[in-house]
PDB file of C-alpha atoms and ligand atoms in Angstrom:
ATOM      1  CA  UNK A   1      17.759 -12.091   9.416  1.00 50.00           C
ATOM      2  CA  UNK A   2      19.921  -9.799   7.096  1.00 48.00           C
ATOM      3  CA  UNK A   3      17.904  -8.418   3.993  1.00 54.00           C
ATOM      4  CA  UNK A   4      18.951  -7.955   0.542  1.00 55.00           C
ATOM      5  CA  UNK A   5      19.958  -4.523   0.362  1.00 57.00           C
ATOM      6  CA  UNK A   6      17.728  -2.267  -1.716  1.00 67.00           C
ATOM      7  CA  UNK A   7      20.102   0.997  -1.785  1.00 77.00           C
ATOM      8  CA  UNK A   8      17.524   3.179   0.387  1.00 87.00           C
ATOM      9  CA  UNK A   9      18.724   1.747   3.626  1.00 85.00           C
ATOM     10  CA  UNK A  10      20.049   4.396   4.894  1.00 89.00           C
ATOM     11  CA  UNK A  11      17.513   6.852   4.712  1.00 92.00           C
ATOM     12  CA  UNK A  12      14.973   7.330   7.808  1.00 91.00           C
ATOM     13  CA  UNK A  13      10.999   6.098   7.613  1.00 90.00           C
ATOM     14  CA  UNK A  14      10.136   9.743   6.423  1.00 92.00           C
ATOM     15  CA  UNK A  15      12.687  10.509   4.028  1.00 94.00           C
ATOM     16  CA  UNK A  16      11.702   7.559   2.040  1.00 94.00           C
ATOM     17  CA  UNK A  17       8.266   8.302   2.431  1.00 94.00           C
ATOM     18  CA  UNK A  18       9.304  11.482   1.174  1.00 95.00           C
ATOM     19  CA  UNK A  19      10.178  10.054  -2.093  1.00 96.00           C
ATOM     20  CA  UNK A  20       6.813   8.365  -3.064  1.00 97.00           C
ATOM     21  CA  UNK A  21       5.387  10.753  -5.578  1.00 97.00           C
ATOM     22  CA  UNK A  22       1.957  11.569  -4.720  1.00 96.00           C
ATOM     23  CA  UNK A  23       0.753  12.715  -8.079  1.00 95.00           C
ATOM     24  CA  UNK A  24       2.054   9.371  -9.413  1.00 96.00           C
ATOM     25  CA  UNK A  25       0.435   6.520  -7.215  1.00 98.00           C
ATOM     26  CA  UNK A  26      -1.064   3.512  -8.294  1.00 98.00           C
ATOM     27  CA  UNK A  27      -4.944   3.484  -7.721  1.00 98.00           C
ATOM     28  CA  UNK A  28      -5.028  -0.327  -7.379  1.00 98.00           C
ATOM     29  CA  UNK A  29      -2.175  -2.321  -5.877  1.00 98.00           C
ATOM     30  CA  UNK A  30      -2.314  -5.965  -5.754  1.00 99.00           C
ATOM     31  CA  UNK A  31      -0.762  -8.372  -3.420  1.00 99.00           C
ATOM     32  CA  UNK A  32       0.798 -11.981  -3.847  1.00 99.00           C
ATOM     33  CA  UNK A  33       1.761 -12.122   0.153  1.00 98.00           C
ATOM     34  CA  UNK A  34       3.641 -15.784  -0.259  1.00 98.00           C
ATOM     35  CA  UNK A  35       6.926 -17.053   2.202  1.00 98.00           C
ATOM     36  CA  UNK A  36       5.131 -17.305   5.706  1.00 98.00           C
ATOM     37  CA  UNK A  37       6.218 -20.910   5.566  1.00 98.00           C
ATOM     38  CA  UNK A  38       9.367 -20.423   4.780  1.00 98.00           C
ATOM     39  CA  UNK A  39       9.775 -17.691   7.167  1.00 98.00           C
ATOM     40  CA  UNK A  40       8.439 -19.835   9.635  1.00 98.00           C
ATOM     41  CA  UNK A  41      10.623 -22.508   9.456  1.00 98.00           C
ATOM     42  CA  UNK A  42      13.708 -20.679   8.871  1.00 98.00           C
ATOM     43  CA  UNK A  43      13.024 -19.915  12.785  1.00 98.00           C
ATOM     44  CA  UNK A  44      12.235 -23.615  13.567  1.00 98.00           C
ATOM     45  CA  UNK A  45       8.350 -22.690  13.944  1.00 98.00           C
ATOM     46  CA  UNK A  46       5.234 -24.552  12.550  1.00 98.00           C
ATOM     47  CA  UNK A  47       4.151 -23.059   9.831  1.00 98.00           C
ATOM     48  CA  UNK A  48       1.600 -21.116  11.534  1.00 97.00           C
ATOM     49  CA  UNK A  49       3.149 -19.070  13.358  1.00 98.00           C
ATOM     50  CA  UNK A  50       4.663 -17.076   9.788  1.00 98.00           C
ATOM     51  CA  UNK A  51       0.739 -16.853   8.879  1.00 98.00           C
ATOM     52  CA  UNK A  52       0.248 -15.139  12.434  1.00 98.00           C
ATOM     53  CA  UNK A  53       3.516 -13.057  11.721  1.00 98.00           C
ATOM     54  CA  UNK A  54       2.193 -11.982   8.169  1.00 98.00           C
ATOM     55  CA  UNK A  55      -0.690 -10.610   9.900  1.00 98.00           C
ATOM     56  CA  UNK A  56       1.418  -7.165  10.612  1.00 98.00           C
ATOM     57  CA  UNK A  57       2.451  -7.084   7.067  1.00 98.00           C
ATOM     58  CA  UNK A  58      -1.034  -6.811   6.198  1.00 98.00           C
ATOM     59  CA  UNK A  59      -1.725  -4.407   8.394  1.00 98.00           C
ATOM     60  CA  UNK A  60       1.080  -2.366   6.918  1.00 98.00           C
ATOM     61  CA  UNK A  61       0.338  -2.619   3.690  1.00 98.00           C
ATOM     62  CA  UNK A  62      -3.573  -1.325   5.061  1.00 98.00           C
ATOM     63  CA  UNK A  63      -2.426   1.635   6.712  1.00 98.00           C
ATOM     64  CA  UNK A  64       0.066   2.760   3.916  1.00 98.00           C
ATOM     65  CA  UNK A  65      -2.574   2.639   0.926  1.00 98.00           C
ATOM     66  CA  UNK A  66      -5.054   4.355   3.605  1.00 98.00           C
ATOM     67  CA  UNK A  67      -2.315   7.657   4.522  1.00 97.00           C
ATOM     68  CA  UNK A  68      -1.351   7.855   1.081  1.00 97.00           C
ATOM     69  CA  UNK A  69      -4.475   7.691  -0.201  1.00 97.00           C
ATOM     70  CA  UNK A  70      -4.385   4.719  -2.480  1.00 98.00           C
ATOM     71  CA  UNK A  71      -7.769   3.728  -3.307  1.00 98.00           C
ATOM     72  CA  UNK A  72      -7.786  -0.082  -3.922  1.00 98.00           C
ATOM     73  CA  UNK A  73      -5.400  -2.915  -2.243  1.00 98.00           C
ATOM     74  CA  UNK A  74      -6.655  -6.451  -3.452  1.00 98.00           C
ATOM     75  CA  UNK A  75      -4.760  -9.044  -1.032  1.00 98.00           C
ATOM     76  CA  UNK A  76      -4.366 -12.894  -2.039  1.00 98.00           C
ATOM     77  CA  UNK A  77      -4.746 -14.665   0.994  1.00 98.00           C
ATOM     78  CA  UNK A  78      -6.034 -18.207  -0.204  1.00 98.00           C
ATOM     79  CA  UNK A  79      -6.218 -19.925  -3.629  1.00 98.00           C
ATOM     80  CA  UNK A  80      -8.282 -22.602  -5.021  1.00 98.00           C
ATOM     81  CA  UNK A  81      -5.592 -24.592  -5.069  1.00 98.00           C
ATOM     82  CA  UNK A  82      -4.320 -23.776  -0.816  1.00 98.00           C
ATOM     83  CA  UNK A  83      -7.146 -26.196  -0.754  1.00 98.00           C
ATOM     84  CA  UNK A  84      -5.219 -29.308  -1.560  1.00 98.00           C
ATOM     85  CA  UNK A  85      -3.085 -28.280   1.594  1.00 98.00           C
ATOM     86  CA  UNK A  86      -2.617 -30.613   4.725  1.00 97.00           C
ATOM     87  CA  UNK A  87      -5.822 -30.142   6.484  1.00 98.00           C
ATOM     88  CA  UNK A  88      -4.456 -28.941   9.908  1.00 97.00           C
ATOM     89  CA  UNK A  89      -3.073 -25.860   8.083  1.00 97.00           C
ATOM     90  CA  UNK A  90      -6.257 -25.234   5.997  1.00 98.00           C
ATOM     91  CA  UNK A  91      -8.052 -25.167   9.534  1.00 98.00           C
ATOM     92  CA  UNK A  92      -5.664 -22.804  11.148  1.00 98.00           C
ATOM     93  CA  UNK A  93      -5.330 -20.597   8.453  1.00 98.00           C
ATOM     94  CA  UNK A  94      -9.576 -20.156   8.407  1.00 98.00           C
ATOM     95  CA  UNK A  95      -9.197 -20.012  12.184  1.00 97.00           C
ATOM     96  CA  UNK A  96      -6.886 -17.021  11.973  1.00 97.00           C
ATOM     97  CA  UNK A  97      -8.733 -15.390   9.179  1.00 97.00           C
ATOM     98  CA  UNK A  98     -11.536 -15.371  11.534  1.00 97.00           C
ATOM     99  CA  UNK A  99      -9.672 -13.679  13.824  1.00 97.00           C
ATOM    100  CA  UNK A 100      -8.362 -11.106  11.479  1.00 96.00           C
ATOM    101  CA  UNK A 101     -11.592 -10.048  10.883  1.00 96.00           C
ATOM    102  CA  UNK A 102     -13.231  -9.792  14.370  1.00 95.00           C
ATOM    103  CA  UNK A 103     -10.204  -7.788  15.174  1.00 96.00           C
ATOM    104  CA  UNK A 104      -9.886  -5.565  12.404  1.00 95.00           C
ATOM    105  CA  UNK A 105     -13.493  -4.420  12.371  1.00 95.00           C
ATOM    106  CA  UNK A 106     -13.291  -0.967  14.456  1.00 96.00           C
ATOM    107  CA  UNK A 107      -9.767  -0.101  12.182  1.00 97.00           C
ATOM    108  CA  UNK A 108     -11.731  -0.670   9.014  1.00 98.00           C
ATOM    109  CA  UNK A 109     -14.888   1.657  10.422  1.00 98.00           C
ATOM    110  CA  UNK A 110     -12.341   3.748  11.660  1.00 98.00           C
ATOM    111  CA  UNK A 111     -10.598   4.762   8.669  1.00 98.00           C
ATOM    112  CA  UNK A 112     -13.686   4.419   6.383  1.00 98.00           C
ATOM    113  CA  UNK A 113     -12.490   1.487   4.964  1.00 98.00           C
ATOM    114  CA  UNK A 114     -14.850  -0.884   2.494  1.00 98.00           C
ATOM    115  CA  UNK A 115     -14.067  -4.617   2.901  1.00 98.00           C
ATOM    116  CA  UNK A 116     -14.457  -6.764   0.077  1.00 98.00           C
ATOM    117  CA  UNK A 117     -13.961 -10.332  -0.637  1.00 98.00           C
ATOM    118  CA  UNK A 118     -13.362 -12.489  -3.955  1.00 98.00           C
ATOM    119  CA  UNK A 119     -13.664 -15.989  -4.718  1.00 98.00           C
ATOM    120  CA  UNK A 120     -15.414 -18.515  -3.760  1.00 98.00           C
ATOM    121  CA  UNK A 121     -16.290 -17.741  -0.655  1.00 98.00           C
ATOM    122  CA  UNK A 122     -19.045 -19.839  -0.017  1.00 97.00           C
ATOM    123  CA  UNK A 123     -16.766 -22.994   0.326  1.00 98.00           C
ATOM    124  CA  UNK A 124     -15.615 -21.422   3.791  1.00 98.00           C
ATOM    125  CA  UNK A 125     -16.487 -22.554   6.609  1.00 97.00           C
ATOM    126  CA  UNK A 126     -19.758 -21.307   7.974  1.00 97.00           C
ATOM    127  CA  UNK A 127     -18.108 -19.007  11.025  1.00 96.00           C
ATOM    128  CA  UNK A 128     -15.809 -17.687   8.813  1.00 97.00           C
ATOM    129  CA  UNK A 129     -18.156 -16.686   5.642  1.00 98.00           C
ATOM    130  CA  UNK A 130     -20.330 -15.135   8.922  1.00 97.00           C
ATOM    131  CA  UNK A 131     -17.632 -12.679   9.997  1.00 97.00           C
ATOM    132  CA  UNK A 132     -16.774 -11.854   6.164  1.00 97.00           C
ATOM    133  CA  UNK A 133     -20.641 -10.771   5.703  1.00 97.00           C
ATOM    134  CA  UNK A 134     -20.827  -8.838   8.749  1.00 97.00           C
ATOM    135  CA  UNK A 135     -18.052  -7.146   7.523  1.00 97.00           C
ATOM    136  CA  UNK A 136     -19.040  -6.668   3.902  1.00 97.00           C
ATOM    137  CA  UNK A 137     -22.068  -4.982   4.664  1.00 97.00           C
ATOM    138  CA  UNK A 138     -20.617  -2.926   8.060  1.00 97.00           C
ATOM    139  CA  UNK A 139     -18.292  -1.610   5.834  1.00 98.00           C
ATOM    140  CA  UNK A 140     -20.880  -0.483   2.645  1.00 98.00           C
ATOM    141  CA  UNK A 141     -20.794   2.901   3.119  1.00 98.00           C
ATOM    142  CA  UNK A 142     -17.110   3.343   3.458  1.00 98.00           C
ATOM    143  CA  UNK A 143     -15.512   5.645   0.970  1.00 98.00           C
ATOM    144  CA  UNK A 144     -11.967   5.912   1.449  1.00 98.00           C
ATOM    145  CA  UNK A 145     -10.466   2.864   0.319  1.00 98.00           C
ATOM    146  CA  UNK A 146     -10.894  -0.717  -0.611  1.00 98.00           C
ATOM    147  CA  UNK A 147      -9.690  -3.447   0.913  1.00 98.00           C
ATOM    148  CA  UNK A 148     -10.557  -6.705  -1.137  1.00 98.00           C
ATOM    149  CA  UNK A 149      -9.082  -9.841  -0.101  1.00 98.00           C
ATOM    150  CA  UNK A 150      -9.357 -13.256  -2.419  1.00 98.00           C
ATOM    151  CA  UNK A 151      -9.940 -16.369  -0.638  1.00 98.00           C
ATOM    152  CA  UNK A 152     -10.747 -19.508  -2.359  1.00 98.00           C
ATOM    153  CA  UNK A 153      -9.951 -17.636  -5.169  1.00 98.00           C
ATOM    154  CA  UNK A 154      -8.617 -19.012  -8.976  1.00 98.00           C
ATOM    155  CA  UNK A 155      -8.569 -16.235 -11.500  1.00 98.00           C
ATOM    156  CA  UNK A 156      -9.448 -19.129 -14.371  1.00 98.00           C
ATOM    157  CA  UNK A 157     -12.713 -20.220 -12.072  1.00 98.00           C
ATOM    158  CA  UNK A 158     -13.159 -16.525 -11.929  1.00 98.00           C
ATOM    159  CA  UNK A 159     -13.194 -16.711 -15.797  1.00 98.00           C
ATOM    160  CA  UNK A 160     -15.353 -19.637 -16.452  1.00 98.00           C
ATOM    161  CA  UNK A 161     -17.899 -17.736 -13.971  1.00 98.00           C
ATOM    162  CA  UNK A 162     -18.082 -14.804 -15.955  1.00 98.00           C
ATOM    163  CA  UNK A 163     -18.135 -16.957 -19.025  1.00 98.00           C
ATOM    164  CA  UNK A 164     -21.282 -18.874 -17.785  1.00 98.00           C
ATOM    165  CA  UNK A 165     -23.377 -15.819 -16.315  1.00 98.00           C
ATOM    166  CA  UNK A 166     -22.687 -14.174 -19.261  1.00 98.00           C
ATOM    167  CA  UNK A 167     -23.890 -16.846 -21.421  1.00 98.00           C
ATOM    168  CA  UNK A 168     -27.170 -17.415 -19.120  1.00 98.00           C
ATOM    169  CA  UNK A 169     -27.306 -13.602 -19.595  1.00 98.00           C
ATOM    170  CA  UNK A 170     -27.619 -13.605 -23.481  1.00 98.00           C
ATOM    171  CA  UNK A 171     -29.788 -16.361 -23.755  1.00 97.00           C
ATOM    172  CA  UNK A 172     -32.316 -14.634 -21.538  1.00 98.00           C
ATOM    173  CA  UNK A 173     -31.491 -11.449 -24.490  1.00 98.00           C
ATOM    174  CA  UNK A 174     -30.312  -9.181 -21.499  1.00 98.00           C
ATOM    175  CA  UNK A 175     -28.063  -7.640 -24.637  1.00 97.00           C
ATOM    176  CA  UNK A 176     -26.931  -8.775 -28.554  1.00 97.00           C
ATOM    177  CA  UNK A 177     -24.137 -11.017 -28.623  1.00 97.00           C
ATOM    178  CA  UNK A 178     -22.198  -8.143 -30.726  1.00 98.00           C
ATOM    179  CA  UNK A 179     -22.630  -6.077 -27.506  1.00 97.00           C
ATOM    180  CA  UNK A 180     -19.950  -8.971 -25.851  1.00 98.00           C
ATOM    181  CA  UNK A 181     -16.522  -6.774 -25.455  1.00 98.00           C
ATOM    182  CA  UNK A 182     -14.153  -6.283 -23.316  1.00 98.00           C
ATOM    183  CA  UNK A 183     -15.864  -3.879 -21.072  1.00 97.00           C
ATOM    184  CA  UNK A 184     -18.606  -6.485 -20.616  1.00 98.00           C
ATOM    185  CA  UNK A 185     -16.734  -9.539 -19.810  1.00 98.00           C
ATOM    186  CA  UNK A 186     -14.276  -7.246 -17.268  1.00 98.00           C
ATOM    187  CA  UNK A 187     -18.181  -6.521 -15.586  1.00 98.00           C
ATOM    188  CA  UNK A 188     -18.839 -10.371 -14.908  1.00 98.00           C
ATOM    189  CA  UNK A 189     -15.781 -10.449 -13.120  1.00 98.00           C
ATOM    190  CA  UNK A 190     -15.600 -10.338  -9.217  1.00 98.00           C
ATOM    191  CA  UNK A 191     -13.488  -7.619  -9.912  1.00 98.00           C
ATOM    192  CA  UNK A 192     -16.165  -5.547 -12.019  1.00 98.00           C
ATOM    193  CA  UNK A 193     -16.383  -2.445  -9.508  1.00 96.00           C
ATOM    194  CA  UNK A 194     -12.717  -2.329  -8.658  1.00 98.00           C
ATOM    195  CA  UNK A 195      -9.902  -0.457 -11.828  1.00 97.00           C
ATOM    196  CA  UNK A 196      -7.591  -3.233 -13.175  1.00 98.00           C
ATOM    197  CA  UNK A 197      -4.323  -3.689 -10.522  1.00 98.00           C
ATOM    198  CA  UNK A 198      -1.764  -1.157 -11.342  1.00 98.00           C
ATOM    199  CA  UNK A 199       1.275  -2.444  -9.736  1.00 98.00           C
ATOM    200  CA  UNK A 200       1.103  -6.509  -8.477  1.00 98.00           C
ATOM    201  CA  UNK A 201       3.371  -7.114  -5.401  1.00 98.00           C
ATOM    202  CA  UNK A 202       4.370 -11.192  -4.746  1.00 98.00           C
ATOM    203  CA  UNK A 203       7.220 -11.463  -2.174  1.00 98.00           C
ATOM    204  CA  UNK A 204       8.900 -14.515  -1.341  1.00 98.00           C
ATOM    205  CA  UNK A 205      10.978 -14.608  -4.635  1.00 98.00           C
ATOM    206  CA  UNK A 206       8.531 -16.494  -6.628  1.00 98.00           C
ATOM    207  CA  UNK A 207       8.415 -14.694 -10.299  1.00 98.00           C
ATOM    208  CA  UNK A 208       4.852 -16.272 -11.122  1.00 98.00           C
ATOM    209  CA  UNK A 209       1.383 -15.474 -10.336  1.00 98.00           C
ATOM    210  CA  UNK A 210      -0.250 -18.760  -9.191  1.00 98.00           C
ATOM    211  CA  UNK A 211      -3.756 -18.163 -10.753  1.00 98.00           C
ATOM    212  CA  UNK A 212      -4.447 -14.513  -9.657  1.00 98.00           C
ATOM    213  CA  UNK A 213      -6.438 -12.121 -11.354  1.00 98.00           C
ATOM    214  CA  UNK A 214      -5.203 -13.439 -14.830  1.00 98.00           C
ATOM    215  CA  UNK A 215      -7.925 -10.783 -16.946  1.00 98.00           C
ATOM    216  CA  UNK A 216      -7.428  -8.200 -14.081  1.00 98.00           C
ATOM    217  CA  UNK A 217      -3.365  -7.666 -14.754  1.00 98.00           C
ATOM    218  CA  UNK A 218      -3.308  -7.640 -18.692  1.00 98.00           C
ATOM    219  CA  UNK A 219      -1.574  -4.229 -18.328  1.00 97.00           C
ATOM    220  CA  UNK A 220      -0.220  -4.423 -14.502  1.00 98.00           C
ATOM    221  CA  UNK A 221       3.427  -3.298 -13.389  1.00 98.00           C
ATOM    222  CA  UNK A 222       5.076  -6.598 -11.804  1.00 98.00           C
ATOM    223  CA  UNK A 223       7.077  -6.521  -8.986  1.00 98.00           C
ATOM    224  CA  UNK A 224       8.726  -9.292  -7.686  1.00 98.00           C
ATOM    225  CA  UNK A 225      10.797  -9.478  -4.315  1.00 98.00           C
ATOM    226  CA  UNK A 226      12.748 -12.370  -2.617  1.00 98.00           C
ATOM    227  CA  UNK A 227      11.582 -10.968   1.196  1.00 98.00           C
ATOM    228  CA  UNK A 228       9.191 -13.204   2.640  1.00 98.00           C
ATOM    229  CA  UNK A 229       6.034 -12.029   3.043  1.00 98.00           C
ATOM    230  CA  UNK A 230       5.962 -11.332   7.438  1.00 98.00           C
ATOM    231  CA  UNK A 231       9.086  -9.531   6.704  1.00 98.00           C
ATOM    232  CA  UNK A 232       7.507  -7.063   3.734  1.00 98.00           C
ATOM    233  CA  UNK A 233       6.770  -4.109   6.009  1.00 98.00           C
ATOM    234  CA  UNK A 234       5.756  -0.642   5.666  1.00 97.00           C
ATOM    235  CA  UNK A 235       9.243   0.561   4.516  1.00 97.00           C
ATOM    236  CA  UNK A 236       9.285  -2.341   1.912  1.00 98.00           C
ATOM    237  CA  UNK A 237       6.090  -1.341   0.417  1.00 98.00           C
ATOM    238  CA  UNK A 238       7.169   2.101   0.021  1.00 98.00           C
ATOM    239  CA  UNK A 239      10.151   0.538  -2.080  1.00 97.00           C
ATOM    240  CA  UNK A 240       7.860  -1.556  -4.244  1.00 98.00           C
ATOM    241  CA  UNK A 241       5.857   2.358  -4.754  1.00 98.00           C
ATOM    242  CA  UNK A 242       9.413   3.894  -5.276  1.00 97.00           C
ATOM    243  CA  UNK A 243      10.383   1.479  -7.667  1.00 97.00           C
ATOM    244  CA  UNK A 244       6.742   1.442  -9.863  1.00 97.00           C
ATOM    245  CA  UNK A 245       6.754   5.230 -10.063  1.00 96.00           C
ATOM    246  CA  UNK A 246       9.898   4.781 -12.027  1.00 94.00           C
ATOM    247  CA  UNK A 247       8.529   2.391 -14.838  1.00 92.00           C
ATOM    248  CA  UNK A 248       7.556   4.241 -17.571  1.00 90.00           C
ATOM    249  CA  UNK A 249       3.848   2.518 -18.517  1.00 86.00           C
ATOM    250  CA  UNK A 250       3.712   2.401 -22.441  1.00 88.00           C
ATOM    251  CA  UNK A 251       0.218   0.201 -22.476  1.00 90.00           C
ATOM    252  CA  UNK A 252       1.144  -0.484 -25.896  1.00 92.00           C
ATOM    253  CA  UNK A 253       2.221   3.016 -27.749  1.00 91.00           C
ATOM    254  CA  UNK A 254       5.256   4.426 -28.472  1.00 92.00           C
ATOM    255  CA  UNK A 255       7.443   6.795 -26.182  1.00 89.00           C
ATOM    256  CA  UNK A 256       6.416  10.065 -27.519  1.00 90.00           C
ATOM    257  CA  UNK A 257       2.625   9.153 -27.430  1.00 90.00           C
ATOM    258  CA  UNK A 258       3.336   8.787 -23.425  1.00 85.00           C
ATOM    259  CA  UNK A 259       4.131  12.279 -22.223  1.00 69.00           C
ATOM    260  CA  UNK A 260       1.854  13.533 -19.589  1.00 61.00           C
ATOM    261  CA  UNK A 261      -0.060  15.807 -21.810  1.00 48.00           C
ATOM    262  CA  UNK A 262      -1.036  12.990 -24.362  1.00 43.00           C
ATOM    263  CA  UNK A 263      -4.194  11.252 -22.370  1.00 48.00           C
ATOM    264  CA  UNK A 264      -2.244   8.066 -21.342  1.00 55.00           C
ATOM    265  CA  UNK A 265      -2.744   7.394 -17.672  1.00 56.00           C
ATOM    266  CA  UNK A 266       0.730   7.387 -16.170  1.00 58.00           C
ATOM    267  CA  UNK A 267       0.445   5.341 -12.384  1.00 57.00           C
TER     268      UNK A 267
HETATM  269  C1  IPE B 301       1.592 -17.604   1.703  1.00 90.52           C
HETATM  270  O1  IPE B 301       2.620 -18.275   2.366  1.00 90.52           O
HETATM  271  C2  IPE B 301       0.264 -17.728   2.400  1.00 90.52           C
HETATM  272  C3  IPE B 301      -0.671 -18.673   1.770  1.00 90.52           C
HETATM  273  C4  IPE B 301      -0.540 -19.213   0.596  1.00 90.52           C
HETATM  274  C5  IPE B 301      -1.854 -19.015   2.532  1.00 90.52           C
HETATM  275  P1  IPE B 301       2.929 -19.791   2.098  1.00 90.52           P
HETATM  276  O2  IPE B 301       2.164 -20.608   3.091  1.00 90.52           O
HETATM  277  O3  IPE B 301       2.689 -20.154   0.686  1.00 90.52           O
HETATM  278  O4  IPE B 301       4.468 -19.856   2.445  1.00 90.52           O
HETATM  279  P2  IPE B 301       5.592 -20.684   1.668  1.00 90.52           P
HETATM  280  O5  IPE B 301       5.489 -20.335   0.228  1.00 90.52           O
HETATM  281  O6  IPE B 301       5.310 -22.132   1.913  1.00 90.52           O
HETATM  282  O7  IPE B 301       6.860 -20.231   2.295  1.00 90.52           O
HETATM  283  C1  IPE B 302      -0.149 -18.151  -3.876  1.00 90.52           C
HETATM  284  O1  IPE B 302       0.809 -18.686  -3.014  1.00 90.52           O
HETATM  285  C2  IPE B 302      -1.472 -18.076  -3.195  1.00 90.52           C
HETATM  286  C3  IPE B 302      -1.547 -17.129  -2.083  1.00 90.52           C
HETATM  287  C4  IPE B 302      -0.628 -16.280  -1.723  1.00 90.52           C
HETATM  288  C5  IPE B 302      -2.776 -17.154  -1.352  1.00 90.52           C
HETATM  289  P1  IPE B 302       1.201 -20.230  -3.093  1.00 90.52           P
HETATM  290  O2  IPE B 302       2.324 -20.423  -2.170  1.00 90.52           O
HETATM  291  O3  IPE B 302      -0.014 -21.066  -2.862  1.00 90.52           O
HETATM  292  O4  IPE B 302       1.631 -20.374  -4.612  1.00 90.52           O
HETATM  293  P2  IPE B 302       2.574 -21.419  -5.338  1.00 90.52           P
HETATM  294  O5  IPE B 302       2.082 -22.783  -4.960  1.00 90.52           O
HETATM  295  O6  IPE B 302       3.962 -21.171  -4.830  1.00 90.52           O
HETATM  296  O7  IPE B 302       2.461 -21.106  -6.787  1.00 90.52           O
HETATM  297 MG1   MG B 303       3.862 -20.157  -0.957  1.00 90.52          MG
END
């Protein structure tokens, strides 16, 4: 299926890897990975089967924070509200989660990768939150990158969370309610280890971001593409890099408080 053309098609796999700027990459990138569906039945297949297929764009995505050196990639593979879909999916899309993970266990040891989950994970099913704890505390001790995936994750259930800890938390007089700012509340989030997302990714052409990290991307690049999500491969990510790295990030300030000299963290 013909893509939309995005005016680096005709260079090779290495000359547009050539032209992400490694003094300029994001340290966090965050995913939307949305359009297996769609991509599945485009092709006349249930809807599985563009799940399955989205698999490799995951794996992509993995491999080209990991060689690039990109610390944190925060994937949303399930929301709260993927719930409310028909139940055969739901079960097929745990089933192949579980299966992700039993597979991808020697690549993630390999490459000294830490696996991370957010959400509410607990409302998996049993085998599946098994194989996510194995693989939480396998990975502990790796210190080259981050993978975090969200499953059963809403970013305003990750707020009212945060909201109630934090409340149980100054009623026991853990800390003076004056001490309650912005640092704090980021530290009851799921989220409290990881730097906020610099650049968010959602493919599929969908320009919203369906409950996702809504404190996490205050200050996040957006980049929204219409390729579906099992067709977002290595070379497309590189384009997504490409195309943050030429956004000037103001956070706020004016142009000539920017320069690279002034403080300002620039990607
Ligand atoms: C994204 O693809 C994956 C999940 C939400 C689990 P979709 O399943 O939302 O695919 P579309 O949007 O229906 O094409
Ligand atoms: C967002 O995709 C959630 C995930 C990618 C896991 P959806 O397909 O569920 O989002 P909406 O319904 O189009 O907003
Ligand atoms: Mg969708």
């Amino acid at each position: 299926m013909r893509k939309i053309g995005s005016g680096n098609d005709a260079l090779s796999d290495d000359q547009l890897q050539a032209l992400v700027n490694r003094a300029r990459l994001p340290r966090h990138v965050a995913i939307i990975m949305d359009g297996n569906g769609r991509w599945a039945e485009m092709r006349g297949l249930p809807r599985i089967a563009g799940h399955r297929e989205g698999i490799g764009s995951v794996r992509d995505a993995v491999t080209a924070c990991r060689e690039l050196g990109i610390y944190a990639l925060t994937i949303y593979a399930f929301s709260m509200e993927n719930w409310q879909r028909p139940p055969d999916e739901v079960n097929e899309l745990m089933t192949l989660l579980e299966g992700y993970l039993q597979k991808e266990m020697a690549t993630l040891m390999e490459h000294r990768i830490r696996f991370k989950t957010i959400g509410q994970v607990h409302r998996l099913p049993a085998s599946v939150v098994h194989w996510i704890r194995a693989a939480e505390s396998a990975t502990l001790a790796n210190d080259k990158m981050v993978l975090t995936i969200a499953l059963s994750y809403g970013g305003r259930a990750e707020i009212v969370e945060a909201i109630l800890k934090l409340y149980d938390d100054l009623q026991k007089g853990l800390f003076k309610r004056e001490s309650v700012n912005e640092t704090l509340v980021g530290q009851y989030l799921n989220t409290a280890d990881l730097p906020d997302p610099d650049l968010m990714i959602r493919t599929s052409g969908e320009n919203r971001i369906s409950n996702f990290l809504l404190w996490q991307m205050a200050y996040t690049e957006l980049y929204f593409t219409p390729t579906l999500w099992p067709d977002f491969r290595r070379r497309d990510f590189l384009e997504a890099l490409i195309n943050y790295q030429q956004r000037e990030r103001r956070f706020g300030l004016v142009k000539e408080q920017i320069q690279p000299r002034s403080g300002v963290r620039q990607g």
